[in-house]
PDB file of C-alpha atoms in Angstrom:
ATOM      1  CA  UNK A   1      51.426  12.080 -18.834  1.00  0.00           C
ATOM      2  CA  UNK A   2      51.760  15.573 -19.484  1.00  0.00           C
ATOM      3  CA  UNK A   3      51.174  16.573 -15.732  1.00  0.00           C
ATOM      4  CA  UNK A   4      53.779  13.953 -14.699  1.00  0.00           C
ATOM      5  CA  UNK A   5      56.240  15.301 -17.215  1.00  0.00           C
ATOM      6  CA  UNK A   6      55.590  19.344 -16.853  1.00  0.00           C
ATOM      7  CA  UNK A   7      55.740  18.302 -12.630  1.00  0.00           C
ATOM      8  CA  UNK A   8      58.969  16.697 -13.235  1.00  0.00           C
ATOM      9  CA  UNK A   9      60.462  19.758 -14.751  1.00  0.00           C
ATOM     10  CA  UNK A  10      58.733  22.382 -12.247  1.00  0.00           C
ATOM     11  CA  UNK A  11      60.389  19.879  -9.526  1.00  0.00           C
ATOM     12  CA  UNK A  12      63.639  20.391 -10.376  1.00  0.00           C
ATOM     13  CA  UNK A  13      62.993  23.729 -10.759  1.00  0.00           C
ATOM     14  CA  UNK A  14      61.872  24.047  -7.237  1.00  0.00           C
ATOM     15  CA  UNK A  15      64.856  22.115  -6.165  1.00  0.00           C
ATOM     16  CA  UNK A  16      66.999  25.069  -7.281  1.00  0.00           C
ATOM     17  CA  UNK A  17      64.689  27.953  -5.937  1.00  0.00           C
ATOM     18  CA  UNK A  18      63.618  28.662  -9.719  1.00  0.00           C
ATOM     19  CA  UNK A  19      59.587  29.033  -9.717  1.00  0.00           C
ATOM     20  CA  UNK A  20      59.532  28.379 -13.298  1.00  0.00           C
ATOM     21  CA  UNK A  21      56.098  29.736 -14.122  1.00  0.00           C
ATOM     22  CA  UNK A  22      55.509  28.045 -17.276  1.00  0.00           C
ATOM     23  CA  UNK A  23      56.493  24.013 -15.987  1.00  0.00           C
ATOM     24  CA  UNK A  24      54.487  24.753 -12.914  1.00  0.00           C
ATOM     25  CA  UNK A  25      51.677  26.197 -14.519  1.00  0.00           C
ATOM     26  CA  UNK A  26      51.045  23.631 -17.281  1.00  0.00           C
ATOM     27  CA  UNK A  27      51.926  20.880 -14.369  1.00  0.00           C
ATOM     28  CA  UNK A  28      49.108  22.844 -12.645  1.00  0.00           C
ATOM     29  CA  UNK A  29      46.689  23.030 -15.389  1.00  0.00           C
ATOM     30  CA  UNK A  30      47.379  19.218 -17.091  1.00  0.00           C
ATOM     31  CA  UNK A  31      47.074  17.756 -13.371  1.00  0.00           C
ATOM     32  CA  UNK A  32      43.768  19.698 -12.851  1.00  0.00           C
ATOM     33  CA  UNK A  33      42.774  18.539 -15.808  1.00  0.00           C
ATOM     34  CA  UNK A  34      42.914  15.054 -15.199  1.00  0.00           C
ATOM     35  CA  UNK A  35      41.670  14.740 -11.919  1.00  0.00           C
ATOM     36  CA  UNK A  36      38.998  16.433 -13.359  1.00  0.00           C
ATOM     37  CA  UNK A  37      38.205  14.177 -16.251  1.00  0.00           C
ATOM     38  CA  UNK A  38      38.549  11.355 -14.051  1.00  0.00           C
ATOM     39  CA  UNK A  39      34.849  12.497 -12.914  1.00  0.00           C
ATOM     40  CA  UNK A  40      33.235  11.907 -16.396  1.00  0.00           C
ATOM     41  CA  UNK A  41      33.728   8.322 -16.501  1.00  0.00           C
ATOM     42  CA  UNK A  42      29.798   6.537 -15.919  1.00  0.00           C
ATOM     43  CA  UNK A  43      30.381   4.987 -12.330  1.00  0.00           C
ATOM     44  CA  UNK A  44      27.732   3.042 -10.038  1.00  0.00           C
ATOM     45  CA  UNK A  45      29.060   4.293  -6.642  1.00  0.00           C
ATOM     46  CA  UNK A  46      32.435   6.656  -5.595  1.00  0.00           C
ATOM     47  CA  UNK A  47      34.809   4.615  -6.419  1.00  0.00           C
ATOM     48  CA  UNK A  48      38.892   5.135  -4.893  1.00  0.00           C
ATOM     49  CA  UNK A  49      39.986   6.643  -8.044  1.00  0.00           C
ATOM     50  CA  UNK A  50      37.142   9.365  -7.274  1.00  0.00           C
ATOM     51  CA  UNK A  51      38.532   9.646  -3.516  1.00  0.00           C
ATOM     52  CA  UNK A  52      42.084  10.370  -5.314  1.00  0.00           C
ATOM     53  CA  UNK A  53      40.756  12.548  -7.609  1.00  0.00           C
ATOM     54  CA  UNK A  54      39.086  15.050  -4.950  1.00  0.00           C
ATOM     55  CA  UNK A  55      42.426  14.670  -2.955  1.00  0.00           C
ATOM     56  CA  UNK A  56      44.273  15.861  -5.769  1.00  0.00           C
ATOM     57  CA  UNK A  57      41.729  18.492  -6.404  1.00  0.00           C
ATOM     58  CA  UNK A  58      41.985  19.788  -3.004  1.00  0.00           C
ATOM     59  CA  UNK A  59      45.609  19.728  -2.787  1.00  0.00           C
ATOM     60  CA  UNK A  60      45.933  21.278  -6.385  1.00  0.00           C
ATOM     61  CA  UNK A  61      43.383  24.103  -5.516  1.00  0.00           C
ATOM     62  CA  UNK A  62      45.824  25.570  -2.004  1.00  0.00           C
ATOM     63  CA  UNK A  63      48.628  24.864  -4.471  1.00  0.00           C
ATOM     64  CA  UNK A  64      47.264  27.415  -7.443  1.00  0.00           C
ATOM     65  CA  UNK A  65      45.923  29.448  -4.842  1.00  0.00           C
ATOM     66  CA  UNK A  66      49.543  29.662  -3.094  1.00  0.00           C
ATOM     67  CA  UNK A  67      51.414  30.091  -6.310  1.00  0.00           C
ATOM     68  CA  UNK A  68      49.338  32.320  -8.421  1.00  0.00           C
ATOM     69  CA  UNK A  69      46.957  34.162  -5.435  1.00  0.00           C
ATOM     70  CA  UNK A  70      49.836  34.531  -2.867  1.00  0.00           C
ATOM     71  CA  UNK A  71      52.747  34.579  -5.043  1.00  0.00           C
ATOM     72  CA  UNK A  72      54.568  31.840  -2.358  1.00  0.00           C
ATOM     73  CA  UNK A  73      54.559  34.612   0.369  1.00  0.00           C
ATOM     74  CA  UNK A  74      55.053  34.001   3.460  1.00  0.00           C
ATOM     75  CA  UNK A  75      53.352  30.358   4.826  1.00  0.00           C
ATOM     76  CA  UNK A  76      51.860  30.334   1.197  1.00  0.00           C
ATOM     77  CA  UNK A  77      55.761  28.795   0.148  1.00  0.00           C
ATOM     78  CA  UNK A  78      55.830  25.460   1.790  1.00  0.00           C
ATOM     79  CA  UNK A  79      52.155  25.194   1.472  1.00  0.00           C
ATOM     80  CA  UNK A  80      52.815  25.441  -2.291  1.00  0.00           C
ATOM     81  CA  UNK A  81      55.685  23.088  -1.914  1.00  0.00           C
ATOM     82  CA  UNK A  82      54.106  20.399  -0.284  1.00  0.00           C
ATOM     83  CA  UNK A  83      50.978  20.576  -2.031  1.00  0.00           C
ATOM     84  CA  UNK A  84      52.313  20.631  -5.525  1.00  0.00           C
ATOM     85  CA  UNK A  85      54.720  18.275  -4.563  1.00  0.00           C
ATOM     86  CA  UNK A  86      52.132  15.454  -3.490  1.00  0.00           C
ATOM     87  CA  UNK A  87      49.715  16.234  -6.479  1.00  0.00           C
ATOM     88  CA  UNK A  88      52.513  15.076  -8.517  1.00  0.00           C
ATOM     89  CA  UNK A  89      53.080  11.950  -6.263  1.00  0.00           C
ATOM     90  CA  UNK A  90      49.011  10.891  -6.944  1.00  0.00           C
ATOM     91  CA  UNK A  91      49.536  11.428 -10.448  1.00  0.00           C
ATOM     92  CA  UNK A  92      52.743   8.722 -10.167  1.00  0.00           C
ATOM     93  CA  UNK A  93      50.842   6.373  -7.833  1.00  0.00           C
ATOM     94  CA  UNK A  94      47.552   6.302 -10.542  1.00  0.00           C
ATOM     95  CA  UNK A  95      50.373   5.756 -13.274  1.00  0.00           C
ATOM     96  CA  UNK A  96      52.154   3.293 -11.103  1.00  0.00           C
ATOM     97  CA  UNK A  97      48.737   1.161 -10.144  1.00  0.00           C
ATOM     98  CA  UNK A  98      47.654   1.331 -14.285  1.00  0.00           C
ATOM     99  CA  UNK A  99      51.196   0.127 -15.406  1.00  0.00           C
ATOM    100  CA  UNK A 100      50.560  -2.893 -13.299  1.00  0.00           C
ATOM    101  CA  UNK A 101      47.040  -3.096 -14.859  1.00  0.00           C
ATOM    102  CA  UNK A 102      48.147  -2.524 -18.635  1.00  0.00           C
ATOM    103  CA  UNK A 103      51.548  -3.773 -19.318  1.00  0.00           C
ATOM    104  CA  UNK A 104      51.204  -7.611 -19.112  1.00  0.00           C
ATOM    105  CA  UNK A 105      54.631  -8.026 -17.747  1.00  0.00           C
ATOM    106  CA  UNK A 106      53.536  -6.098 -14.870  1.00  0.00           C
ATOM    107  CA  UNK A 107      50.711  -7.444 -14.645  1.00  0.00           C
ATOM    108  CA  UNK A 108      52.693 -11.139 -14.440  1.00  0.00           C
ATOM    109  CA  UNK A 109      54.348  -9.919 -11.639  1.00  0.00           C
ATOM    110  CA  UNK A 110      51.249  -8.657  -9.123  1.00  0.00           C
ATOM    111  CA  UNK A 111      47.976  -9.886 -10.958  1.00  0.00           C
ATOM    112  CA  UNK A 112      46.201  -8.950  -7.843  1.00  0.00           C
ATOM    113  CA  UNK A 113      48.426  -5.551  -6.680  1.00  0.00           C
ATOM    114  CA  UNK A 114      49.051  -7.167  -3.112  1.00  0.00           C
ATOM    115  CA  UNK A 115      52.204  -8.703  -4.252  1.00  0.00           C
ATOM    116  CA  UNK A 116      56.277  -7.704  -3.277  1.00  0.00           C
ATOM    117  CA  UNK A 117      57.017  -6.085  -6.628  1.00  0.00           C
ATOM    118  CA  UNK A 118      53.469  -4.199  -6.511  1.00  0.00           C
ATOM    119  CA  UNK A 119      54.258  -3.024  -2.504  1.00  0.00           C
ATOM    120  CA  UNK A 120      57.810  -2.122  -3.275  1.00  0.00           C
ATOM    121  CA  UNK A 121      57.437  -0.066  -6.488  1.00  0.00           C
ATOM    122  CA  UNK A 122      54.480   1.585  -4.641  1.00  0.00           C
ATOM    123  CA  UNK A 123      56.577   2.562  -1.311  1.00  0.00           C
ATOM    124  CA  UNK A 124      59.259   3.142  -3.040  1.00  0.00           C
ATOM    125  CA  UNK A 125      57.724   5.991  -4.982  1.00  0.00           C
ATOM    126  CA  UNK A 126      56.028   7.004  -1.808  1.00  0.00           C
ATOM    127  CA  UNK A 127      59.537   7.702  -0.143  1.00  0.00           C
ATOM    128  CA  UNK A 128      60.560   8.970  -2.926  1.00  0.00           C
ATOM    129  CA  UNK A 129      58.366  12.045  -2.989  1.00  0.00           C
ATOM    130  CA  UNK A 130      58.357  12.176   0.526  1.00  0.00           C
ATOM    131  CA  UNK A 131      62.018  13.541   0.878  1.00  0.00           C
ATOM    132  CA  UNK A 132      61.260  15.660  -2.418  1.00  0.00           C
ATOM    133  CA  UNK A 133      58.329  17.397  -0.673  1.00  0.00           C
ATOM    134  CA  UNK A 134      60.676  17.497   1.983  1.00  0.00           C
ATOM    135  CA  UNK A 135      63.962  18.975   0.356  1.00  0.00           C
ATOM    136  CA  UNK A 136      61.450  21.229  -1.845  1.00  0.00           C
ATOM    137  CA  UNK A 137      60.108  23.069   1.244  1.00  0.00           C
ATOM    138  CA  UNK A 138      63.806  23.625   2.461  1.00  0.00           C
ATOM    139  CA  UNK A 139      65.052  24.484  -0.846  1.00  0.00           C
ATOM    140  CA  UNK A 140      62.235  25.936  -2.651  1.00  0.00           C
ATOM    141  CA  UNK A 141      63.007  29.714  -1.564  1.00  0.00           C
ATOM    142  CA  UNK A 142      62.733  32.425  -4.839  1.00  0.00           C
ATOM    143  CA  UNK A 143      63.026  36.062  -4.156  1.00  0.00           C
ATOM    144  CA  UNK A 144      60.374  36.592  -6.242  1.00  0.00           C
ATOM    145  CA  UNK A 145      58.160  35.128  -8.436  1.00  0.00           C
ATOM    146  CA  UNK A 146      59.363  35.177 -11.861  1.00  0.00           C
ATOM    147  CA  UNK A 147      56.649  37.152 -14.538  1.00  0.00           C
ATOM    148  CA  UNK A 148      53.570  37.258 -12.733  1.00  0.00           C
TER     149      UNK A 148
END
């Protein structure tokens, strides 16, 4: 939940051009930190969560690498911007598929997660961060990077 909240912050941040290095860097570090802990949990065979996690991973490492190695120079900007950007979105869609798991109204609505409310609030989300990955790339243009 941290990650999600500390990404929603650094988003609007990068909306307005403002790298805001302590939002992104806790989203950073909070949404490394999950994917990460996701691998400690006992589990027979790789599992989709795992297959998310490494995603994320990957993703999260060209973002950190782009924002703190590169300082968003150059190609290293919209790299950052569309990599941060969908790290956030797999930390929604995990959130999104356990809210349908946990909450029991939810779960009343798609007990199996192949139901209309399920698909909708899924794709929704999905379009969602699509046009912010998309209007971050445009938008997300600082002169420099602030403190670093």
């Amino acid at each position: 939940m941290i990650g999600i909240a500390a990404g929603v912050v650094a988003a609007v941040g990068w909306l307005k051009a403002d790298p805001s290095r302590t939002s992104t860097a806790v989203f950073l570090a909070a949404t490394i930190l999950t994917s990460v802990t996701g691998f400690f949990f006992p589990a027979p065979k790789l599992l989709p969560s795992h297959i998310v996690g490494l995603i994320s991973l990957a993703m999260l490492a060209l973002a950190t690498f782009a924002y703190f190695g590169r300082h968003l120079s150059s190609i290293w900007r919209p790299i950052f911007a569309i990599t941060a950007v969908l790290s956030l979105y797999l930390n929604v869609f995990v959130l999104l598929i356990q809210s349908f798991l946990k909450i029991p109204l939810l779960t009343s609505w798609a007990p199996t997660q192949t139901e209309p409310a399920f698909l909708v609030v899924q794709g929704s989300a999905l379009v969602v961060f699509i046009v912010l990955a998309i209007l971050t790339t445009v938008r997300f243009r600082p002169t420099q990077l602030a403190a670093i």
